Every structure is written in structure tokens, then in C-alpha cells.
mmCIF file of C-alpha atoms in Angstrom:
data_model
loop_
_atom_site.group_PDB
_atom_site.id
_atom_site.type_symbol
_atom_site.label_atom_id
_atom_site.label_comp_id
_atom_site.label_asym_id
_atom_site.label_seq_id
_atom_site.Cartn_x
_atom_site.Cartn_y
_atom_site.Cartn_z
ATOM 1 C CA MET A 1152 0.628 -0.236 -0.063
ATOM 2 C CA ASN A 1153 1.268 2.760 -0.913
ATOM 3 C CA ILE A 1154 1.001 6.541 1.030
ATOM 4 C CA ARG A 1155 -1.989 7.979 -0.877
ATOM 5 C CA GLU A 1156 -3.963 4.384 -0.412
ATOM 6 C CA VAL A 1157 -3.423 5.128 2.945
ATOM 7 C CA MET A 1158 -4.651 8.914 2.995
ATOM 8 C CA GLN A 1159 -7.905 7.211 1.060
ATOM 9 C CA GLN A 1160 -8.814 5.123 4.201
ATOM 10 C CA GLU A 1161 -11.330 5.787 5.024
ATOM 11 C CA ASN A 1162 -10.775 5.063 8.875
ATOM 12 C CA VAL A 1163 -7.698 7.319 8.429
ATOM 13 C CA ASP A 1164 -8.472 11.490 9.859
ATOM 14 C CA PHE A 1165 -5.964 13.295 7.559
ATOM 15 C CA THR A 1166 -7.388 16.321 8.401
ATOM 16 C CA GLY A 1167 -6.150 19.231 11.087
ATOM 17 C CA ILE A 1168 -2.801 18.147 11.064
ATOM 18 C CA GLU A 1169 -0.091 20.595 9.895
ATOM 19 C CA SER A 1170 2.039 20.551 7.288
ATOM 20 C CA SER A 1171 5.364 20.013 8.901
ATOM 21 C CA TYR A 1172 3.642 16.978 10.998
ATOM 22 C CA PHE A 1173 2.572 15.483 8.165
ATOM 23 C CA LEU A 1174 6.027 15.627 5.790
ATOM 24 C CA LEU A 1175 8.057 14.175 8.488
ATOM 25 C CA GLY A 1176 5.180 10.893 9.170
ATOM 26 C CA LEU A 1177 5.324 11.366 5.404
ATOM 27 C CA LEU A 1178 9.712 11.511 5.267
ATOM 28 C CA SER A 1179 9.445 8.009 7.982
ATOM 29 C CA ALA A 1180 6.989 6.371 6.521
ATOM 30 C CA PHE A 1181 8.687 6.722 2.698
ATOM 31 C CA ASP A 1182 12.230 5.853 4.019
ATOM 32 C CA ASN A 1183 10.298 2.177 6.047
ATOM 33 C CA ARG A 1184 8.969 1.849 2.289
ATOM 34 C CA PHE A 1185 12.160 2.188 -0.014
ATOM 35 C CA GLN A 1186 14.012 0.137 2.806
ATOM 36 C CA ALA A 1187 11.603 -2.774 2.011
ATOM 37 C CA MET A 1188 11.595 -2.160 -1.907
ATOM 38 C CA ALA A 1189 15.864 -1.748 -1.898
ATOM 39 C CA ASP A 1190 16.391 -4.643 0.261
ATOM 40 C CA ARG A 1191 14.106 -7.049 -1.845
ATOM 41 C CA THR A 1192 15.521 -5.915 -4.792
ATOM 42 C CA MET A 1193 19.277 -5.975 -3.786
ATOM 43 C CA GLU A 1194 20.877 -9.127 -4.049
ATOM 44 C CA GLU A 1195 23.154 -10.006 -1.228
ATOM 45 C CA ILE A 1196 23.204 -7.030 0.649
ATOM 46 C CA SER A 1197 20.922 -4.871 2.479
ATOM 47 C CA TRP A 1198 19.531 -0.723 1.421
ATOM 48 C CA LYS A 1199 21.857 0.544 4.259
ATOM 49 C CA GLN A 1200 25.065 -1.386 3.502
ATOM 50 C CA PHE A 1201 24.678 -0.042 0.008
ATOM 51 C CA PHE A 1202 23.921 3.461 1.581
ATOM 52 C CA ALA A 1203 27.213 3.294 3.262
ATOM 53 C CA ILE A 1204 28.767 2.263 -0.307
ATOM 54 C CA ILE A 1205 27.628 4.928 -1.680
ATOM 55 C CA CYS A 1206 28.641 7.144 1.417
ATOM 56 C CA ILE A 1207 31.955 5.615 0.411
ATOM 57 C CA ASN A 1208 32.237 6.590 -2.668
ATOM 58 C CA LEU A 1209 31.169 10.207 -2.491
ATOM 59 C CA CYS A 1210 34.536 10.453 0.187
ATOM 60 C CA LYS A 1211 37.656 11.774 -1.583
ATOM 61 C CA GLU A 1212 40.152 9.367 -0.044
ATOM 62 C CA ASN A 1213 39.216 6.402 2.424
ATOM 63 C CA PRO A 1214 36.618 8.008 5.290
ATOM 64 C CA THR A 1215 37.164 6.680 8.572
ATOM 65 C CA ILE A 1216 34.254 5.462 10.534
ATOM 66 C CA LYS A 1217 33.664 8.575 12.158
ATOM 67 C CA GLU A 1218 33.387 10.119 9.598
ATOM 68 C CA LEU A 1219 30.887 7.586 7.087
ATOM 69 C CA ALA A 1220 28.689 7.883 10.854
ATOM 70 C CA GLU A 1221 28.236 11.583 9.813
ATOM 71 C CA ILE A 1222 27.812 11.871 6.294
ATOM 72 C CA MET A 1223 25.675 8.322 7.136
ATOM 73 C CA GLY A 1224 23.013 10.917 9.472
ATOM 74 C CA SER A 1225 24.054 7.644 12.179
ATOM 75 C CA SER A 1226 25.832 6.530 15.195
ATOM 76 C CA HIS A 1227 28.873 5.164 14.960
ATOM 77 C CA GLN A 1228 28.156 1.756 16.323
ATOM 78 C CA ASN A 1229 25.242 1.578 13.823
ATOM 79 C CA VAL A 1230 27.316 2.327 10.882
ATOM 80 C CA LYS A 1231 30.194 0.056 11.841
ATOM 81 C CA GLN A 1232 27.699 -2.813 12.962
ATOM 82 C CA ILE A 1233 26.741 -2.214 9.141
ATOM 83 C CA LEU A 1234 30.463 -1.885 7.925
ATOM 84 C CA LEU A 1235 30.958 -5.178 9.590
ATOM 85 C CA LYS A 1236 28.824 -7.060 7.657
ATOM 86 C CA LEU A 1237 29.965 -5.417 5.012
ATOM 87 C CA GLU A 1238 33.533 -6.447 5.331
ATOM 88 C CA LYS A 1239 32.448 -10.361 5.842
ATOM 89 C CA LYS A 1240 30.955 -10.248 3.047
ATOM 90 C CA GLY A 1241 34.010 -9.048 1.193
ATOM 91 C CA PHE A 1242 32.279 -5.416 -0.238
ATOM 92 C CA ILE A 1243 35.414 -3.166 2.041
ATOM 93 C CA ASN A 1244 38.525 -3.170 4.461
ATOM 94 C CA ILE A 1245 38.671 -1.771 7.441
ATOM 95 C CA THR A 1246 42.097 -0.427 8.046
ATOM 96 C CA ILE A 1247 44.516 1.743 10.570
ATOM 97 C CA ASP A 1248 45.388 5.118 9.071
ATOM 98 C CA GLU A 1249 48.050 5.193 9.154
ATOM 99 C CA ASN A 1250 48.872 9.067 10.241
ATOM 100 C CA ASP A 1251 46.813 8.448 13.606
ATOM 101 C CA ARG A 1252 45.982 5.026 14.621
ATOM 102 C CA ARG A 1253 43.013 5.197 17.015
ATOM 103 C CA LYS A 1254 41.683 6.384 13.417
ATOM 104 C CA GLN A 1255 39.348 2.889 11.436
ATOM 105 C CA ARG A 1256 39.734 4.195 7.210
ATOM 106 C CA VAL A 1257 37.137 2.454 5.331
ATOM 107 C CA GLU A 1258 38.450 1.325 1.731
ATOM 108 C CA LEU A 1259 35.642 -0.124 -1.723
ATOM 109 C CA THR A 1260 36.688 -3.567 -2.531
ATOM 110 C CA GLU A 1261 38.032 -4.764 -6.121
ATOM 111 C CA SER A 1262 34.710 -7.044 -4.681
ATOM 112 C CA CYS A 1263 32.611 -3.951 -4.519
ATOM 113 C CA MET A 1264 33.463 -2.245 -6.840
ATOM 114 C CA GLU A 1265 32.474 -5.612 -9.556
ATOM 115 C CA TYR A 1266 28.998 -6.213 -7.545
ATOM 116 C CA CYS A 1267 27.887 -1.885 -8.322
ATOM 117 C CA LYS A 1268 28.962 -1.633 -11.777
ATOM 118 C CA LYS A 1269 26.695 -5.188 -12.131
ATOM 119 C CA ASN A 1270 23.750 -3.980 -10.243
ATOM 120 C CA ASP A 1271 24.158 -0.500 -12.234
ATOM 121 C CA ASP A 1272 21.417 -0.810 -14.491
ATOM 122 C CA VAL A 1273 19.175 -1.351 -12.206
ATOM 123 C CA SER A 1274 19.937 1.029 -9.887
ATOM 124 C CA ARG A 1275 19.424 3.424 -12.751
ATOM 125 C CA GLN A 1276 16.383 1.615 -13.767
ATOM 126 C CA THR A 1277 14.822 2.391 -10.243
ATOM 127 C CA MET A 1278 15.885 5.180 -9.958
ATOM 128 C CA LYS A 1279 14.531 6.662 -13.433
ATOM 129 C CA LYS A 1280 10.671 5.332 -12.375
ATOM 130 C CA MET A 1281 10.664 6.604 -9.360
ATOM 131 C CA PHE A 1282 11.241 9.882 -10.196
ATOM 132 C CA GLU A 1283 8.868 9.432 -12.902
ATOM 133 C CA GLY A 1284 6.775 12.506 -13.798
ATOM 134 C CA ILE A 1285 8.714 14.491 -11.272
ATOM 135 C CA SER A 1286 10.380 17.928 -12.642
ATOM 136 C CA GLU A 1287 13.818 18.408 -11.649
ATOM 137 C CA GLU A 1288 12.615 21.866 -9.999
ATOM 138 C CA GLN A 1289 10.570 19.972 -7.662
ATOM 139 C CA LEU A 1290 13.756 17.663 -6.514
ATOM 140 C CA GLN A 1291 15.732 21.354 -6.514
ATOM 141 C CA VAL A 1292 12.803 22.546 -4.420
ATOM 142 C CA THR A 1293 12.739 19.168 -2.299
ATOM 143 C CA ILE A 1294 16.168 19.084 -1.699
ATOM 144 C CA GLN A 1295 17.071 22.604 -0.268
ATOM 145 C CA THR A 1296 13.940 22.005 2.059
ATOM 146 C CA ILE A 1297 14.972 18.907 3.227
ATOM 147 C CA ILE A 1298 18.685 20.385 3.643
ATOM 148 C CA GLN A 1299 17.394 23.460 5.481
ATOM 149 C CA ILE A 1300 15.357 21.195 7.847
ATOM 150 C CA GLU A 1301 18.575 19.494 8.537
ATOM 151 C CA ASP A 1302 20.411 22.561 9.397
ATOM 152 C CA ASN A 1303 17.765 23.868 12.062
ATOM 153 C CA LEU A 1304 17.637 19.677 13.329
ATOM 154 C CA LYS A 1305 21.691 20.700 14.342
ATOM 155 C CA GLU A 1306 20.743 23.343 15.828
ATOM 156 C CA PHE A 1307 19.123 21.140 18.709
#
């Protein structure tokens, strides 16, 4: 069931809900639905594991676990658990930083790169279908809105 279907159910009443509360609920429900879909679609790894790979790929150099946790918006402990599963599958290596032995760095393996290459078409098709009918302007407004909410959240 998608959000439109939920909104049309007779036993659900969204009238009187402030837009900000509705948006937060919508984002949470979307996150759950997207993660379930992505977990079903992906082979070998979960969406959260794939998201970690995407975030590692964004970095100019191999990130520390702390840096990766900040990028992912998650706790060090949660990210470490995700990384340990990826390491066990041979997708990443966790190494000690050469300059600061207290830090651990994360690097993608050749096996991970092959996995990403193999799944690139499915990923592109999924993204194309998911964003069908949404203009670049709508995407930019949504991105800016979420960035502003995130900035406001940092004040807490």
C-alpha cells in the first residue's frame, strides 16, 4: 500500500494535521517503504549496506568510520555494525590510519566495485521509475527544504 492509498482509507483522518507534522510522517513512512523495496530488489546486501557504499564512494579519500557516520547521519556503533557485515562479505576493508592509529579507515574492495557495476542498470531503472513525472525544479525545492530542516535540526 502506498501513501495515497493510506490517505484514502476511511479509518485514517489526516484533517487538522499541521503540514510540518504531516511531512515528517510522510518522510518516515517513505523511508520505511523505500528501504523495504530496496532490500527486496538488491541481491547480497541490504539498502543500508548499499547506502554506506554510496557514501564511501562520495569521499575523496577513504573515510574514517566517524566521518562515514556523520555523512550517513547515523551513530558510530550503527555504522560499525553495517561495515562489519560488508567486510565479512568482502565488500570493504577496515584498516588502521597510517597517521593516527586510533582511527579506522574504510575502503571499497574490487569485489564491491564489481557488484556496483553489475547492479548499475537495475539501480538506474529503479531511480528513473521512482522519479518519473517529477521535474528538476521539484527535486531542487525538495532538496533545499530537507537541507533547511537538517540545518534547523543541528540546533538541537
